[in-house]
mmCIF file of C-alpha atoms in Angstrom:
data_model
loop_
_atom_site.group_PDB
_atom_site.id
_atom_site.type_symbol
_atom_site.label_atom_id
_atom_site.label_comp_id
_atom_site.label_asym_id
_atom_site.label_seq_id
_atom_site.Cartn_x
_atom_site.Cartn_y
_atom_site.Cartn_z
ATOM 1 C CA MET A 1 -37.198 22.782 -21.683
ATOM 2 C CA ASN A 2 -40.701 21.571 -21.672
ATOM 3 C CA ALA A 3 -40.771 18.300 -19.199
ATOM 4 C CA PRO A 4 -42.990 18.734 -15.629
ATOM 5 C CA GLY A 5 -41.780 20.314 -13.099
ATOM 6 C CA THR A 6 -40.832 18.644 -9.906
ATOM 7 C CA ALA A 7 -40.608 20.036 -6.360
ATOM 8 C CA VAL A 8 -37.276 20.402 -4.943
ATOM 9 C CA ALA A 9 -36.059 21.260 -1.311
ATOM 10 C CA GLY A 10 -36.642 25.152 -0.670
ATOM 11 C CA GLY A 11 -39.565 25.199 -2.737
ATOM 12 C CA GLY A 12 -38.263 25.201 -6.317
ATOM 13 C CA VAL A 13 -39.133 23.143 -9.247
ATOM 14 C CA PHE A 14 -36.806 21.439 -11.908
ATOM 15 C CA THR A 15 -37.493 19.889 -15.158
ATOM 16 C CA ALA A 16 -36.476 16.616 -16.357
ATOM 17 C CA ASP A 17 -33.966 18.011 -18.419
ATOM 18 C CA GLU A 18 -32.434 20.400 -15.816
ATOM 19 C CA MET A 19 -31.834 17.040 -13.466
ATOM 20 C CA MET A 20 -30.453 15.376 -16.461
ATOM 21 C CA THR A 21 -27.969 18.182 -17.406
ATOM 22 C CA ALA A 22 -27.085 18.394 -13.301
ATOM 23 C CA CYS A 23 -26.576 14.609 -13.153
ATOM 24 C CA ALA A 24 -24.430 14.858 -16.593
ATOM 25 C CA ALA A 25 -22.449 17.787 -14.930
ATOM 26 C CA ARG A 26 -21.679 15.810 -11.652
ATOM 27 C CA ALA A 27 -20.377 12.677 -13.701
ATOM 28 C CA LEU A 28 -17.260 15.095 -14.479
ATOM 29 C CA ARG A 29 -14.443 15.621 -11.792
ATOM 30 C CA ASP A 30 -12.530 18.705 -11.112
ATOM 31 C CA GLY A 31 -9.353 18.534 -13.176
ATOM 32 C CA MET A 32 -10.538 16.014 -16.022
ATOM 33 C CA THR A 33 -10.006 17.043 -19.374
ATOM 34 C CA CYS A 34 -13.230 16.721 -21.292
ATOM 35 C CA PHE A 35 -13.839 16.668 -24.833
ATOM 36 C CA VAL A 36 -17.169 18.463 -25.259
ATOM 37 C CA GLY A 37 -20.003 18.273 -27.772
ATOM 38 C CA ILE A 38 -22.487 20.906 -28.626
ATOM 39 C CA GLY A 39 -25.952 20.848 -27.081
ATOM 40 C CA LEU A 40 -26.588 19.061 -23.857
ATOM 41 C CA PRO A 41 -22.737 17.884 -23.453
ATOM 42 C CA SER A 42 -21.817 21.378 -23.744
ATOM 43 C CA VAL A 43 -24.482 22.602 -21.098
ATOM 44 C CA ALA A 44 -23.506 20.018 -18.599
ATOM 45 C CA ALA A 45 -19.673 20.642 -18.940
ATOM 46 C CA ASN A 46 -20.153 24.238 -18.531
ATOM 47 C CA LEU A 47 -22.135 23.595 -15.577
ATOM 48 C CA ALA A 48 -19.868 21.630 -13.817
ATOM 49 C CA ARG A 49 -16.983 24.210 -14.605
ATOM 50 C CA ALA A 50 -19.407 26.726 -13.068
ATOM 51 C CA THR A 51 -20.067 24.653 -9.826
ATOM 52 C CA HIS A 52 -17.880 22.103 -8.437
ATOM 53 C CA ALA A 53 -15.362 21.401 -11.230
ATOM 54 C CA PRO A 54 -13.600 25.095 -11.788
ATOM 55 C CA ASN A 55 -10.261 23.281 -13.422
ATOM 56 C CA LEU A 56 -12.229 21.097 -15.906
ATOM 57 C CA VAL A 57 -10.591 21.408 -19.016
ATOM 58 C CA LEU A 58 -12.834 21.799 -21.739
ATOM 59 C CA ILE A 59 -11.479 20.983 -25.081
ATOM 60 C CA TYR A 60 -13.880 21.261 -28.696
ATOM 61 C CA GLU A 61 -13.100 19.683 -31.849
ATOM 62 C CA SER A 62 -12.455 22.963 -33.680
ATOM 63 C CA GLY A 63 -8.998 23.228 -31.667
ATOM 64 C CA THR A 64 -9.984 25.090 -28.219
ATOM 65 C CA ILE A 65 -8.231 23.837 -25.301
ATOM 66 C CA GLY A 66 -9.113 25.116 -21.904
ATOM 67 C CA ALA A 67 -12.314 26.888 -23.190
ATOM 68 C CA LYS A 68 -13.922 29.405 -20.445
ATOM 69 C CA PRO A 69 -16.593 30.776 -22.272
ATOM 70 C CA GLY A 70 -19.037 33.332 -20.423
ATOM 71 C CA ARG A 71 -21.980 32.126 -22.210
ATOM 72 C CA LEU A 72 -22.742 28.779 -23.934
ATOM 73 C CA PRO A 73 -21.315 28.368 -27.198
ATOM 74 C CA LEU A 74 -23.459 27.634 -30.422
ATOM 75 C CA SER A 75 -21.159 25.736 -32.268
ATOM 76 C CA VAL A 76 -17.659 24.442 -32.179
ATOM 77 C CA GLY A 77 -16.444 27.290 -34.265
ATOM 78 C CA ASP A 78 -18.258 29.825 -32.075
ATOM 79 C CA GLY A 79 -15.704 32.643 -31.335
ATOM 80 C CA VAL A 80 -16.275 32.830 -27.499
ATOM 81 C CA LEU A 81 -14.255 29.437 -27.549
ATOM 82 C CA ALA A 82 -11.284 30.692 -29.402
ATOM 83 C CA GLU A 83 -11.446 34.002 -27.217
ATOM 84 C CA THR A 84 -11.075 32.318 -24.034
ATOM 85 C CA ALA A 85 -9.099 29.204 -24.545
ATOM 86 C CA ASP A 86 -5.528 28.770 -23.124
ATOM 87 C CA ALA A 87 -4.241 27.639 -26.551
ATOM 88 C CA VAL A 88 -5.874 27.083 -29.954
ATOM 89 C CA VAL A 89 -4.540 24.454 -32.191
ATOM 90 C CA SER A 90 -5.226 22.907 -35.568
ATOM 91 C CA VAL A 91 -8.013 20.292 -36.088
ATOM 92 C CA PRO A 92 -5.424 17.533 -37.237
ATOM 93 C CA GLU A 93 -3.422 18.120 -33.931
ATOM 94 C CA ILE A 94 -6.489 18.063 -31.442
ATOM 95 C CA PHE A 95 -7.334 14.612 -33.090
ATOM 96 C CA ASN A 96 -3.866 13.057 -33.779
ATOM 97 C CA TYR A 97 -2.011 14.227 -30.817
ATOM 98 C CA TRP A 98 -4.501 15.029 -27.960
ATOM 99 C CA LEU A 99 -7.502 12.459 -28.621
ATOM 100 C CA GLN A 100 -6.042 9.344 -30.507
ATOM 101 C CA SER A 101 -3.116 8.926 -28.332
ATOM 102 C CA GLY A 102 -5.219 8.883 -25.434
ATOM 103 C CA ARG A 103 -4.666 12.258 -23.725
ATOM 104 C CA ILE A 104 -8.264 12.852 -22.967
ATOM 105 C CA ASP A 105 -10.229 11.698 -19.836
ATOM 106 C CA VAL A 106 -13.686 11.759 -21.091
ATOM 107 C CA GLY A 107 -15.726 12.465 -24.118
ATOM 108 C CA PHE A 108 -19.388 13.828 -23.883
ATOM 109 C CA LEU A 109 -21.460 12.940 -26.432
ATOM 110 C CA GLY A 110 -25.343 13.355 -27.666
ATOM 111 C CA ALA A 111 -27.316 10.858 -29.962
ATOM 112 C CA ALA A 112 -30.235 10.759 -32.082
ATOM 113 C CA GLN A 113 -30.463 6.838 -31.740
ATOM 114 C CA LEU A 114 -28.720 5.056 -28.915
ATOM 115 C CA ASP A 115 -29.080 1.053 -28.593
ATOM 116 C CA ARG A 116 -28.753 -1.888 -25.944
ATOM 117 C CA PHE A 117 -24.753 -2.167 -26.634
ATOM 118 C CA GLY A 118 -24.096 1.764 -26.612
ATOM 119 C CA ASN A 119 -23.464 2.273 -30.002
ATOM 120 C CA ILE A 120 -24.684 5.885 -31.366
ATOM 121 C CA ASN A 121 -26.277 6.824 -34.690
ATOM 122 C CA THR A 122 -26.396 10.463 -35.774
ATOM 123 C CA THR A 123 -26.143 9.643 -39.403
ATOM 124 C CA VAL A 124 -29.586 8.279 -40.496
ATOM 125 C CA ILE A 125 -32.724 6.872 -39.405
ATOM 126 C CA GLY A 126 -34.167 4.291 -41.815
ATOM 127 C CA PRO A 127 -32.847 1.252 -43.312
ATOM 128 C CA SER A 128 -30.935 2.643 -46.387
ATOM 129 C CA TYR A 129 -28.261 4.960 -45.991
ATOM 130 C CA ALA A 130 -28.892 5.994 -49.624
ATOM 131 C CA GLY A 131 -32.447 6.636 -49.226
ATOM 132 C CA PRO A 132 -33.209 7.521 -45.346
ATOM 133 C CA LYS A 133 -36.380 8.449 -43.821
ATOM 134 C CA VAL A 134 -34.093 11.381 -42.000
ATOM 135 C CA ARG A 135 -30.685 12.555 -42.925
ATOM 136 C CA LEU A 136 -29.009 13.468 -39.497
ATOM 137 C CA PRO A 137 -26.032 15.943 -38.951
ATOM 138 C CA GLY A 138 -23.718 13.491 -39.174
ATOM 139 C CA ALA A 139 -20.399 12.029 -37.334
ATOM 140 C CA GLY A 140 -18.481 15.164 -36.792
ATOM 141 C CA GLY A 141 -15.378 13.910 -34.556
ATOM 142 C CA ALA A 142 -17.541 11.509 -32.516
ATOM 143 C CA PRO A 143 -16.056 8.241 -33.770
ATOM 144 C CA GLU A 144 -12.701 9.482 -32.761
ATOM 145 C CA ILE A 145 -14.362 10.675 -29.310
ATOM 146 C CA ALA A 146 -16.166 7.271 -28.891
ATOM 147 C CA ALA A 147 -12.655 5.278 -29.808
ATOM 148 C CA SER A 148 -10.224 6.906 -28.248
ATOM 149 C CA CYS A 149 -11.256 8.899 -24.881
ATOM 150 C CA ARG A 150 -10.738 6.859 -21.814
ATOM 151 C CA GLU A 151 -14.269 6.995 -21.212
ATOM 152 C CA VAL A 152 -17.376 8.163 -22.830
ATOM 153 C CA ILE A 153 -20.659 10.022 -21.238
ATOM 154 C CA VAL A 154 -23.692 9.943 -23.529
ATOM 155 C CA VAL A 155 -26.509 12.411 -22.996
ATOM 156 C CA LEU A 156 -30.039 11.964 -24.860
ATOM 157 C CA ARG A 157 -33.670 12.251 -24.075
ATOM 158 C CA GLN A 158 -35.261 8.856 -23.639
ATOM 159 C CA SER A 159 -37.836 7.391 -25.966
ATOM 160 C CA PRO A 160 -38.406 4.339 -27.625
ATOM 161 C CA ARG A 161 -37.356 6.021 -30.877
ATOM 162 C CA SER A 162 -33.854 7.098 -29.261
ATOM 163 C CA LEU A 163 -32.986 4.050 -27.174
ATOM 164 C CA VAL A 164 -33.509 1.119 -29.638
ATOM 165 C CA ASP A 165 -32.389 -2.320 -29.734
ATOM 166 C CA ARG A 166 -30.404 -2.212 -32.614
ATOM 167 C CA VAL A 167 -29.176 1.541 -34.378
ATOM 168 C CA ASP A 168 -30.014 1.944 -37.910
ATOM 169 C CA PHE A 169 -26.745 3.091 -38.429
ATOM 170 C CA VAL A 170 -23.316 2.992 -36.438
ATOM 171 C CA THR A 171 -22.183 6.388 -36.398
ATOM 172 C CA SER A 172 -19.632 5.867 -33.331
ATOM 173 C CA VAL A 173 -18.810 2.672 -31.594
ATOM 174 C CA GLY A 174 -19.973 1.895 -28.462
ATOM 175 C CA PHE A 175 -19.310 -2.030 -27.331
ATOM 176 C CA GLY A 176 -20.421 -2.913 -30.872
ATOM 177 C CA GLU A 177 -22.417 -6.672 -30.739
ATOM 178 C CA GLY A 178 -20.975 -7.078 -27.203
ATOM 179 C CA PRO A 179 -17.857 -8.168 -25.405
ATOM 180 C CA GLY A 180 -14.558 -8.320 -26.744
ATOM 181 C CA HIS A 181 -15.831 -6.025 -30.005
ATOM 182 C CA ARG A 182 -13.960 -2.860 -29.212
ATOM 183 C CA GLU A 183 -10.865 -5.219 -28.613
ATOM 184 C CA ARG A 184 -11.120 -6.976 -32.172
ATOM 185 C CA LEU A 185 -11.430 -3.453 -33.652
ATOM 186 C CA GLY A 186 -8.270 -2.216 -31.806
ATOM 187 C CA LEU A 187 -10.203 0.711 -30.132
ATOM 188 C CA THR A 188 -8.218 1.890 -27.021
ATOM 189 C CA GLY A 189 -10.574 3.998 -25.323
ATOM 190 C CA ALA A 190 -13.092 2.286 -22.387
ATOM 191 C CA GLY A 191 -15.975 3.046 -24.847
ATOM 192 C CA PRO A 192 -19.501 4.135 -22.801
ATOM 193 C CA ARG A 193 -19.836 4.464 -18.803
ATOM 194 C CA LYS A 194 -22.833 6.219 -18.535
ATOM 195 C CA VAL A 195 -25.501 7.181 -20.639
ATOM 196 C CA ILE A 196 -27.755 9.742 -19.040
ATOM 197 C CA THR A 197 -31.183 10.292 -20.013
ATOM 198 C CA ASP A 198 -34.312 12.446 -18.840
ATOM 199 C CA LEU A 199 -35.313 9.504 -16.714
ATOM 200 C CA GLY A 200 -32.181 7.989 -15.331
ATOM 201 C CA ILE A 201 -28.658 6.554 -15.781
ATOM 202 C CA LEU A 202 -27.679 3.414 -17.558
ATOM 203 C CA GLU A 203 -24.020 1.766 -17.444
ATOM 204 C CA PRO A 204 -22.863 -1.018 -18.915
ATOM 205 C CA ASP A 205 -23.130 -4.706 -17.556
ATOM 206 C CA PRO A 206 -19.275 -5.614 -16.684
ATOM 207 C CA GLU A 207 -19.768 -9.020 -18.259
ATOM 208 C CA THR A 208 -22.292 -8.411 -21.062
ATOM 209 C CA CYS A 209 -21.795 -4.968 -22.008
ATOM 210 C CA GLU A 210 -25.228 -4.407 -22.135
ATOM 211 C CA LEU A 211 -26.728 -0.974 -20.868
ATOM 212 C CA THR A 212 -28.235 -1.565 -17.266
ATOM 213 C CA LEU A 213 -30.792 0.689 -15.525
ATOM 214 C CA THR A 214 -28.571 1.973 -12.188
ATOM 215 C CA GLY A 215 -30.437 4.843 -11.193
ATOM 216 C CA VAL A 216 -33.810 6.905 -11.690
ATOM 217 C CA PHE A 217 -34.453 10.513 -11.044
ATOM 218 C CA PRO A 218 -37.047 11.552 -8.059
ATOM 219 C CA GLY A 219 -40.396 10.396 -8.911
ATOM 220 C CA VAL A 220 -39.356 8.107 -11.917
ATOM 221 C CA LYS A 221 -40.343 4.386 -11.722
ATOM 222 C CA VAL A 222 -38.871 1.813 -13.632
ATOM 223 C CA ALA A 223 -41.793 0.918 -15.584
ATOM 224 C CA ASP A 224 -41.526 4.542 -16.915
ATOM 225 C CA VAL A 225 -37.761 3.786 -18.024
ATOM 226 C CA GLU A 226 -39.070 0.624 -19.559
ATOM 227 C CA ALA A 227 -41.824 2.087 -21.217
ATOM 228 C CA ARG A 228 -39.471 4.188 -22.826
ATOM 229 C CA THR A 229 -36.543 1.561 -23.804
ATOM 230 C CA GLY A 230 -36.510 -0.046 -27.217
ATOM 231 C CA TRP A 231 -35.324 -3.329 -25.575
ATOM 232 C CA ASP A 232 -35.835 -5.480 -22.554
ATOM 233 C CA LEU A 233 -34.034 -3.519 -20.170
ATOM 234 C CA ALA A 234 -32.221 -4.963 -17.472
ATOM 235 C CA VAL A 235 -32.212 -3.079 -14.360
ATOM 236 C CA SER A 236 -29.822 -3.274 -11.421
ATOM 237 C CA ASP A 237 -30.315 -5.128 -8.265
ATOM 238 C CA SER A 238 -28.963 -1.819 -6.595
ATOM 239 C CA LEU A 239 -30.979 0.813 -8.309
ATOM 240 C CA ASP A 240 -30.558 4.393 -6.916
ATOM 241 C CA VAL A 241 -32.516 7.161 -6.851
ATOM 242 C CA LEU A 242 -30.599 9.760 -7.780
ATOM 243 C CA SER A 243 -30.089 13.367 -5.618
ATOM 244 C CA SER A 244 -32.328 16.388 -7.305
ATOM 245 C CA PRO A 245 -30.060 19.709 -8.361
ATOM 246 C CA SER A 246 -29.479 21.627 -5.756
ATOM 247 C CA GLU A 247 -30.508 25.189 -5.663
ATOM 248 C CA ALA A 248 -26.737 26.058 -6.471
ATOM 249 C CA GLU A 249 -26.854 23.915 -9.740
ATOM 250 C CA LEU A 250 -30.431 25.429 -10.672
ATOM 251 C CA THR A 251 -29.225 28.683 -10.344
ATOM 252 C CA ALA A 252 -26.082 28.212 -12.213
ATOM 253 C CA LEU A 253 -27.670 26.245 -14.923
ATOM 254 C CA ARG A 254 -30.343 28.760 -15.576
ATOM 255 C CA ALA A 255 -27.847 31.398 -15.411
ATOM 256 C CA LEU A 256 -26.026 29.610 -18.444
ATOM 257 C CA ARG A 257 -29.353 28.751 -20.349
ATOM 258 C CA ALA A 258 -29.993 32.630 -20.372
ATOM 259 C CA THR A 259 -27.272 33.285 -22.517
ATOM 260 C CA ILE A 260 -28.683 31.134 -25.400
ATOM 261 C CA PRO A 261 -30.753 33.330 -27.930
ATOM 262 C CA ALA A 262 -34.555 32.679 -27.476
ATOM 263 C CA HIS A 263 -34.603 30.936 -30.900
ATOM 264 C CA GLU A 264 -32.032 28.542 -29.982
ATOM 265 C CA ARG A 265 -33.199 27.437 -26.532
ATOM 266 C CA ALA A 266 -35.697 24.438 -27.424
ATOM 267 C CA ALA A 267 -32.356 22.747 -29.140
#
């Protein structure tokens, strides 16, 4: 976490990543079932469970249901997830019975690229799949999560390279090419409801499905967000300035981050 610090009540400081993670955690309600991706989504989900949502049910695609890790897992196959889960089932059961049937409240995903309609790319950067500039880790379970969860929250750091007008490759469908696209594809989930970056929150316009800036972090100006967006960003008429992380959130978050091995913390 190398973003500049910002003053908070009580004399502490927080980084943009800490603000983003706290904001993402607040989007989760106690008692929800949450399908969690590794990285920032896992940090945010575990922060929520450690603070305001102790009954949040964490589900990882390796088959763990109700995982309660005492440290942040390094992968979906980390043993701490199975050791602390209420149940461990097969991967086909997680996807066929739990996910595809609409039993998961929220899917928490990251992205390498995200476009104005909330489509996610974690596959390739460049115009050609066969000969990309960069080949990314790939889909994993994200396409099914994006298709079938009742809602999706996306967390990523914002730049013109990450928020693009059109993704180079659609790994996971958001709203496709706009209104009605999910329905034409037969996707049962509602799609992305929030995109949380290190500058603020974007949400889909109910009419156009285009991501719209609805909230900014303390000290962030709309022009800052526009400069780090790869399209002509729409801004809500009722733009919110979001609350800084509380001391309790920062304490819990830093305790979680401290469980990550030093060589993994920059991820």
